[in-house]
Short mmCIF file of C-alpha atoms in Angstrom, two decimals:
data_model
loop_
_atom_site.label_atom_id
_atom_site.label_comp_id
_atom_site.label_asym_id
_atom_site.label_seq_id
_atom_site.Cartn_x
_atom_site.Cartn_y
_atom_site.Cartn_z
CA MET C 11 -14.81 -5.58 -2.48
CA SER C 12 -12.69 -2.67 -4.01
CA TRP C 13 -9.00 -1.99 -4.42
CA HIS C 14 -7.87 1.45 -4.74
CA GLY C 15 -11.54 2.72 -5.12
CA VAL C 16 -11.90 0.27 -8.08
CA SER C 17 -14.69 -2.38 -7.67
CA LEU C 18 -13.59 -5.99 -8.10
CA GLY C 19 -17.19 -7.14 -8.26
CA ILE C 20 -16.58 -9.91 -6.02
CA GLN C 21 -19.18 -11.08 -3.46
CA SER C 22 -18.30 -12.33 0.00
CA GLY C 23 -19.78 -15.50 1.81
CA PHE C 24 -19.23 -18.55 3.95
CA PRO C 25 -19.58 -22.03 2.28
CA LYS C 26 -22.14 -24.16 4.09
CA HIS C 27 -19.69 -26.77 4.72
CA CYS C 28 -17.59 -24.52 7.04
CA LYS C 29 -19.02 -23.58 10.35
CA ARG C 30 -17.54 -20.50 12.06
CA LEU C 31 -17.08 -21.07 15.78
CA PRO C 32 -17.79 -18.63 18.70
CA LEU C 33 -14.44 -16.96 19.93
CA ARG C 34 -13.57 -17.65 23.49
CA LEU C 35 -10.22 -16.31 24.56
CA GLY C 36 -10.48 -15.61 28.33
CA ALA C 37 -9.13 -12.72 30.04
CA ALA C 38 -5.56 -13.60 29.38
CA GLY C 39 -6.12 -14.05 25.79
CA GLU C 40 -8.19 -10.84 25.36
CA ALA C 41 -5.45 -8.91 27.34
CA ASN C 42 -2.76 -10.30 24.59
CA LEU C 43 -5.17 -9.18 21.61
CA ILE C 44 -4.97 -5.54 22.62
CA CYS C 45 -3.22 -3.54 19.53
CA ARG C 46 -0.23 -1.78 20.48
CA GLN C 47 0.56 1.38 18.41
CA SER C 48 4.03 2.41 19.66
CA ASN C 49 7.60 2.96 18.10
CA GLN C 50 9.00 -0.06 19.64
CA HIS C 51 9.18 -3.68 18.02
CA VAL C 52 6.53 -5.06 20.35
CA VAL C 53 6.32 -9.09 19.55
CA THR C 54 3.73 -11.29 21.38
CA SER C 55 5.22 -14.84 21.44
CA ALA C 56 3.39 -18.18 20.34
CA PRO C 57 2.73 -19.06 23.98
CA ALA C 58 1.14 -15.88 24.74
CA LEU C 59 -0.81 -16.17 21.70
CA GLY C 60 -1.92 -19.68 22.63
CA LEU C 61 -0.99 -20.92 18.96
CA HIS C 62 0.68 -24.31 19.80
CA ARG C 63 -1.07 -26.40 17.15
CA PRO C 64 -3.18 -25.73 14.08
CA ARG C 65 -6.39 -26.30 16.07
CA HIS C 66 -5.44 -23.49 18.16
CA LEU C 67 -4.89 -21.23 14.94
CA ALA C 68 -8.21 -22.42 13.71
CA ARG C 69 -10.05 -21.58 17.04
CA ILE C 70 -8.68 -18.01 17.09
CA LEU C 71 -9.72 -17.74 13.41
CA GLY C 72 -13.16 -19.14 14.28
CA VAL C 73 -13.32 -22.03 12.15
CA THR C 74 -12.65 -25.70 12.76
CA GLU C 75 -9.17 -27.17 11.90
CA GLU C 76 -10.69 -29.05 8.97
CA CYS C 77 -12.45 -25.99 7.57
CA LEU C 78 -9.09 -24.13 7.89
CA ILE C 79 -7.13 -26.62 5.97
CA ALA C 80 -10.05 -26.92 3.19
CA ILE C 81 -9.90 -23.23 2.63
CA ILE C 82 -6.08 -23.07 2.20
CA GLU C 83 -6.03 -26.14 -0.01
CA SER C 84 -8.70 -24.74 -2.10
CA ARG C 85 -7.49 -21.07 -2.35
CA ASP C 86 -7.56 -20.87 -6.18
CA ALA C 87 -11.40 -20.98 -6.01
CA TYR C 88 -11.46 -17.77 -3.67
CA ILE C 89 -8.66 -15.80 -5.68
CA ARG C 90 -9.12 -14.07 -8.71
CA GLU C 91 -6.50 -12.06 -10.84
CA TYR C 92 -7.05 -8.83 -12.42
CA VAL C 93 -4.88 -6.24 -14.56
CA LEU C 94 -5.07 -2.56 -13.46
CA LEU C 95 -5.19 -0.33 -16.16
CA ASP C 96 -4.61 3.39 -15.58
CA PRO C 97 -5.31 5.93 -18.46
CA ALA C 98 -2.67 8.19 -16.74
CA LYS C 99 -0.36 5.46 -17.30
CA PRO C 100 -1.26 3.65 -20.75
CA GLY C 101 2.02 1.80 -20.93
CA LYS C 102 2.01 0.27 -17.44
CA GLN C 103 -0.06 -2.75 -16.28
CA ARG C 104 -0.23 -4.07 -12.70
CA ILE C 105 -1.30 -7.46 -11.44
CA VAL C 106 -3.58 -7.42 -8.60
CA PHE C 107 -5.45 -10.12 -6.89
CA GLY C 108 -8.89 -10.04 -5.55
CA VAL C 109 -9.99 -12.41 -2.60
CA ASP C 110 -13.65 -13.31 -1.68
CA GLY C 111 -15.45 -15.82 0.41
CA MET C 112 -14.30 -17.40 3.57
CA LEU C 113 -10.46 -17.04 2.39
CA ARG C 114 -11.05 -13.37 2.73
CA ALA C 115 -13.00 -13.60 6.06
CA VAL C 116 -10.27 -15.69 7.52
CA GLN C 117 -7.27 -13.42 6.55
CA LYS C 118 -9.14 -10.47 7.99
CA THR C 119 -9.67 -12.35 11.07
CA PHE C 120 -5.91 -13.42 11.03
CA TYR C 121 -4.84 -10.00 10.53
CA ARG C 122 -7.01 -8.56 13.33
CA ARG C 123 -6.55 -11.23 15.86
CA VAL C 124 -2.94 -12.51 15.31
CA LEU C 125 -1.14 -9.80 13.36
CA ILE C 126 -2.20 -6.63 14.77
CA PRO C 127 -2.21 -7.48 18.49
CA ALA C 128 1.25 -9.30 18.36
CA LEU C 129 3.20 -6.64 16.36
CA SER C 130 3.87 -3.10 16.00
CA PRO C 131 4.60 -1.15 12.69
CA SER C 132 8.09 0.13 11.93
CA PRO C 133 8.89 3.50 13.24
CA HIS C 134 10.09 4.45 10.28
CA SER C 135 7.27 3.26 8.05
CA HIS C 136 4.47 5.62 6.90
CA GLY C 137 2.62 3.37 4.47
CA GLY C 138 -0.57 1.64 5.82
CA VAL C 139 -0.05 2.69 9.20
CA ARG C 140 -2.73 4.35 11.38
CA ASN C 141 -2.17 8.16 11.63
CA ARG C 142 0.84 8.09 9.03
CA SER C 143 0.56 8.86 5.35
CA ILE C 144 2.60 10.16 2.45
CA LYS C 145 2.25 13.65 4.23
CA THR C 146 3.97 12.36 7.33
CA ASN C 147 6.58 10.51 5.24
CA ALA C 148 7.44 14.03 3.71
CA MET C 149 7.48 15.75 6.80
CA THR C 150 10.14 13.89 8.23
CA HIS C 151 12.33 15.54 5.78
CA VAL C 152 11.18 19.32 5.96
CA ASP C 153 14.46 20.52 7.83
CA SER C 154 16.65 18.89 5.22
CA MET C 155 18.27 20.47 2.12
CA PHE C 156 19.05 17.39 -0.11
CA VAL C 157 17.17 14.10 -0.65
CA LEU C 158 17.55 11.05 -2.17
CA SER C 159 14.55 8.76 -2.87
CA CYS C 160 14.38 5.37 -4.45
CA ASP C 161 12.40 2.09 -4.29
CA ILE C 162 12.43 -1.59 -4.16
CA ASP C 163 12.22 -3.43 -7.32
CA ASN C 164 9.30 -6.05 -7.95
CA PHE C 165 8.53 -5.46 -4.03
CA TYR C 166 5.53 -7.71 -3.23
CA PRO C 167 6.23 -10.80 -5.57
CA SER C 168 10.11 -10.63 -4.70
CA ILE C 169 8.97 -11.47 -0.87
CA HIS C 170 9.18 -15.37 -1.25
CA ASN C 171 7.09 -17.63 0.90
CA ARG C 172 10.20 -18.85 2.48
CA GLN C 173 10.80 -15.48 3.87
CA VAL C 174 7.08 -15.17 5.11
CA TYR C 175 7.88 -18.81 6.74
CA ARG C 176 10.85 -17.62 8.49
CA PHE C 177 8.88 -14.59 9.83
CA PHE C 178 6.17 -16.71 11.32
CA THR C 179 8.84 -18.97 12.92
CA GLU C 180 11.72 -16.44 13.94
CA VAL C 181 9.72 -13.37 14.80
CA LEU C 182 6.31 -14.58 16.11
CA ASN C 183 8.11 -17.96 17.27
CA LEU C 184 5.29 -20.06 16.05
CA PRO C 185 5.93 -24.09 15.88
CA ALA C 186 6.56 -25.03 12.28
CA GLU C 187 3.32 -26.69 11.76
CA VAL C 188 1.54 -23.50 12.63
CA SER C 189 3.96 -21.32 10.70
CA ARG C 190 3.38 -23.54 7.69
CA LEU C 191 -0.33 -22.85 7.90
CA CYS C 192 0.27 -19.21 8.58
CA THR C 193 2.47 -18.80 5.31
CA GLN C 194 -0.05 -20.80 3.02
CA LEU C 195 -2.87 -18.64 4.23
CA THR C 196 -1.13 -15.36 3.61
CA THR C 197 0.82 -15.95 0.18
CA TYR C 198 -0.15 -16.93 -3.22
CA ARG C 199 1.86 -18.52 -5.87
CA HIS C 200 4.80 -18.68 -3.67
CA HIS C 201 4.76 -15.08 -2.70
CA LEU C 202 3.13 -11.95 -0.97
CA ALA C 203 0.54 -11.02 -3.58
CA LEU C 204 -0.71 -7.51 -4.03
CA GLY C 205 -4.41 -7.54 -3.06
CA LEU C 206 -4.41 -10.03 -0.24
CA VAL C 207 -5.46 -8.42 3.19
CA THR C 208 -2.31 -9.47 5.07
CA SER C 209 0.26 -8.35 2.35
CA PRO C 210 1.06 -4.99 3.41
CA PHE C 211 1.34 -5.51 7.30
CA ILE C 212 3.35 -8.89 6.51
CA ALA C 213 5.65 -6.92 4.09
CA ASP C 214 6.33 -4.01 6.47
CA GLN C 215 7.14 -6.50 9.24
CA ILE C 216 9.70 -8.05 7.02
CA LEU C 217 11.33 -4.93 6.15
CA LYS C 218 12.09 -3.99 9.75
CA PRO C 219 15.51 -5.38 9.78
CA VAL C 220 16.09 -3.26 6.68
CA ASP C 221 14.59 -0.08 8.48
CA ASP C 222 16.77 -0.64 11.41
CA ARG C 223 20.11 -1.05 9.35
CA LEU C 224 19.26 2.20 7.25
CA ALA C 225 18.37 4.22 10.33
CA THR C 226 21.43 3.11 12.04
CA ALA C 227 23.63 4.08 9.08
CA CYS C 228 21.66 7.49 8.39
CA SER C 229 21.76 8.33 12.10
CA SER C 230 25.58 8.08 12.08
CA ALA C 231 25.89 10.34 9.21
CA GLY C 232 23.33 12.95 10.30
CA LEU C 233 20.74 11.92 7.67
CA CYS C 234 16.87 11.31 8.04
CA PHE C 235 15.12 8.19 7.00
CA SER C 236 11.74 7.19 6.21
CA ARG C 237 10.01 4.61 4.23
CA PHE C 238 6.44 4.45 2.60
CA VAL C 239 5.72 0.78 1.53
CA ASP C 240 8.74 0.17 -0.86
CA ASP C 241 9.77 3.74 -1.36
CA ILE C 242 12.81 4.57 0.74
CA SER C 243 13.71 8.48 1.27
CA ILE C 244 16.92 9.77 2.83
CA SER C 245 17.66 13.40 3.45
CA GLY C 246 20.18 15.56 4.88
CA PRO C 247 22.66 18.75 4.45
CA PHE C 248 24.67 17.38 1.56
CA ASN C 249 24.20 16.08 -1.95
CA CYS C 250 23.23 12.62 -2.28
CA ASP C 251 24.15 12.31 -5.93
CA PRO C 252 25.08 8.75 -6.41
CA ASN C 253 28.09 9.72 -8.64
CA THR C 254 29.89 11.63 -5.84
CA CYS C 255 28.02 9.76 -2.69
CA GLY C 256 27.96 6.17 -1.56
CA LEU C 257 24.53 6.59 -0.22
CA ALA C 258 22.78 4.55 -2.96
CA ARG C 259 25.41 1.95 -2.93
CA THR C 260 24.80 1.32 0.97
CA ILE C 261 21.15 1.09 0.40
CA ALA C 262 21.43 -1.39 -2.54
CA SER C 263 23.91 -3.57 -0.13
CA ILE C 264 21.64 -3.52 2.75
CA LEU C 265 18.48 -4.40 0.57
CA GLN C 266 20.51 -7.14 -1.13
CA CYS C 267 21.65 -8.67 2.31
CA HIS C 268 17.84 -9.14 2.99
CA GLY C 269 16.76 -10.54 -0.16
CA PHE C 270 15.64 -7.25 -2.11
CA LYS C 271 16.94 -5.33 -5.04
CA LEU C 272 17.15 -1.60 -5.54
CA ASN C 273 15.15 -0.22 -8.42
CA ARG C 274 17.81 2.11 -9.99
CA ARG C 275 15.34 3.27 -12.58
CA LYS C 276 13.26 5.07 -10.10
CA LEU C 277 16.35 6.85 -7.99
CA GLU C 278 15.70 10.39 -7.65
CA PHE C 279 17.99 12.83 -5.98
CA GLY C 280 18.75 16.80 -5.63
CA ARG C 281 17.84 19.69 -3.60
CA LEU C 282 14.45 19.83 -1.77
CA ALA C 283 14.24 23.45 -2.83
CA ASP C 284 14.43 22.59 -6.49
CA GLY C 285 11.33 20.43 -6.28
CA THR C 286 12.83 16.87 -5.70
CA PRO C 287 9.88 14.95 -4.73
CA ILE C 288 9.35 12.58 -1.90
CA THR C 289 6.36 10.06 -2.57
CA LYS C 290 5.19 12.35 -5.07
CA LEU C 291 5.22 15.22 -2.81
CA ARG C 292 7.65 18.16 -2.38
CA VAL C 293 8.86 20.23 0.55
CA ARG C 294 9.73 23.92 0.30
CA ASN C 295 10.30 26.53 3.04
CA GLY C 296 9.66 24.07 5.51
CA ARG C 297 6.08 22.88 4.43
CA VAL C 298 4.81 20.09 2.42
CA ASP C 299 3.13 20.83 -0.76
CA VAL C 300 2.17 18.72 -3.99
CA GLN C 301 4.15 18.79 -7.14
CA ALA C 302 4.11 21.66 -9.39
CA SER C 303 3.26 19.50 -12.20
CA TYR C 304 0.26 18.08 -10.30
CA ILE C 305 -1.09 21.62 -9.96
CA ASP C 306 -0.47 22.33 -13.49
CA LYS C 307 -2.37 19.36 -14.63
CA LEU C 308 -5.09 20.06 -12.20
CA MET C 309 -5.63 23.52 -13.61
CA HIS C 310 -5.56 22.38 -17.14
CA GLN C 311 -8.41 19.88 -16.17
CA LEU C 312 -10.34 22.77 -14.82
CA ASP C 313 -9.62 25.18 -17.82
CA ASP C 314 -10.56 21.98 -20.10
CA ALA C 315 -13.94 21.60 -18.33
CA ARG C 316 -14.35 25.12 -18.71
CA SER C 317 -13.84 25.16 -22.27
CA LEU C 318 -15.94 22.18 -22.70
CA ALA C 319 -19.03 23.63 -21.13
CA GLU C 320 -18.67 26.73 -23.43
CA GLY C 321 -18.73 24.53 -26.53
CA GLY C 322 -14.94 25.26 -27.05
CA SER C 323 -11.82 23.15 -27.82
CA PHE C 324 -11.14 20.16 -25.47
CA VAL C 325 -7.95 18.32 -25.13
CA GLY C 326 -8.94 15.75 -22.67
CA PRO C 327 -9.01 13.36 -21.19
CA TYR C 328 -12.56 13.64 -19.71
CA TYR C 329 -12.88 13.38 -16.01
CA LEU C 330 -16.07 13.74 -14.09
CA ARG C 331 -16.91 16.58 -11.49
CA ASP C 332 -16.26 14.10 -8.61
CA GLN C 333 -13.16 13.04 -9.84
CA ILE C 334 -11.60 16.62 -10.14
CA ALA C 335 -13.31 17.27 -6.66
CA SER C 336 -11.45 14.41 -5.15
CA ARG C 337 -8.01 15.78 -6.50
CA ILE C 338 -8.75 19.14 -5.04
CA ARG C 339 -9.42 17.64 -1.72
CA PHE C 340 -6.11 15.72 -1.85
CA VAL C 341 -4.35 18.93 -2.53
CA CYS C 342 -6.01 20.83 0.29
CA TRP C 343 -5.57 18.10 2.43
CA VAL C 344 -1.46 18.13 1.73
CA ASN C 345 -1.46 22.13 1.54
CA PRO C 346 -4.53 24.04 3.11
CA ARG C 347 -3.19 27.12 1.82
CA ARG C 348 -4.28 26.16 -1.57
CA ARG C 349 -7.96 25.85 -0.76
CA ALA C 350 -9.26 29.17 -1.47
CA ALA C 351 -7.83 29.46 -4.93
CA LEU C 352 -8.79 26.15 -5.98
CA MET C 353 -12.15 26.28 -4.78
CA ARG C 354 -13.03 29.60 -6.64
CA SER C 355 -11.64 27.86 -9.76
CA PHE C 356 -13.76 24.91 -9.32
CA HIS C 357 -17.03 26.54 -8.43
CA SER C 358 -16.59 28.73 -11.60
CA VAL C 359 -17.23 25.66 -13.93
CA PRO C 360 -20.66 25.09 -15.03
CA TRP C 361 -20.49 21.35 -14.53
CA SER C 362 -24.07 20.62 -15.44
CA ARG C 363 -23.17 22.13 -18.90
CA VAL C 364 -19.90 20.18 -18.91
CA ARG C 365 -21.63 16.89 -18.55
CA SER C 366 -24.31 17.76 -21.18
CA GLU C 367 -21.59 18.68 -23.70
CA ALA C 368 -19.62 15.56 -22.88
CA LEU C 369 -22.49 13.51 -23.51
CA ARG C 370 -23.35 15.16 -27.00
CA ARG C 371 -19.65 14.59 -27.94
CA GLY C 372 -19.64 10.97 -26.84
CA LEU C 373 -16.85 11.62 -24.49
CA VAL C 374 -15.67 8.53 -22.22
CA VAL C 375 -14.64 9.10 -18.77
CA ALA C 376 -11.04 8.51 -18.02
CA LYS C 377 -10.79 6.13 -14.88
CA LYS C 378 -8.80 3.10 -13.72
CA ARG C 379 -10.07 -0.34 -14.52
CA LEU C 380 -9.64 -3.86 -13.39
CA VAL C 381 -9.72 -6.39 -16.10
CA PRO C 382 -10.17 -10.12 -15.03
CA VAL C 383 -7.80 -12.42 -16.34
CA GLU C 384 -9.31 -15.53 -17.63
CA ARG C 385 -8.16 -18.66 -15.85
CA SER C 386 -7.28 -20.29 -19.30
CA GLN C 387 -4.93 -17.59 -19.72
CA LEU C 388 -2.89 -18.52 -16.53
#
């Protein structure tokens, strides 16, 4: 199992005491399990899904009711807590959870057979949605002059299990007993946890009312609105400076009504032509590109590698050939026009000599690490 390309070192498997059952839905059930990818809020109700009792939920998940309850009650045995350390952000630590064994398998089945068939993504959401990305998110704003970007403070931990329970009862129309089991299956420590398979999808669904209100407000003011997970971007023909425009206050008010808080530390605004970013990308001349600082840093890494191969000075940090190649692929995906120049610079570096000199100097590769949190520390 991995999270953002970092191995969690967790092995999956089914305990012997839990038996998986064959799934028999019938024609009507199979028809209801078709994934609907549309811009409308499609909801399949509990009667259509056949989730009237806990045993029906267990059946669709391919386990017995007793096994499902046992898995939920022993969640701690399947979940490990990690601290994500990023050398590019030495002062920032992020808590993520790794899920293994039967809990992970049941969560994945719940995601595929209950959530995906019953619900469609928000039309304004670009994070974790098929055929959408940070690039499509930025492209929403290519015709605008000004932009305001912000995010939701402490996003996943702020989605309490009470909100998740209401989602299952009010949106999916599940009975209370079934909703309680679904909530226990998809939350940890009383909230949506980063690392659980179902968290991004459920978070997106809970934010749909926020999206609807923000989109309506923006449409009436001639503005464009999009969201990438917890990053909100609004653009238009006028300056969105919070000192002269009430837009930031409107966002904060709507978020507060739905139990969220605006992270004012990450509030950015300005002209798109000046490089004001949208989810770490910029829009210029009607095209999406990476930020100038990203290109500068990438070119520095290539120059640093070239100097290291020649036995010269080295500033660091040290990155492998594949790490830099991955960043170049990302830039080319965002802006294909940069491909030729970047590939020339990349292939001009004698990478075998870079590796040899790095070994001789004892350089350590800079990469993200997941450090397990010992249970005694919790």
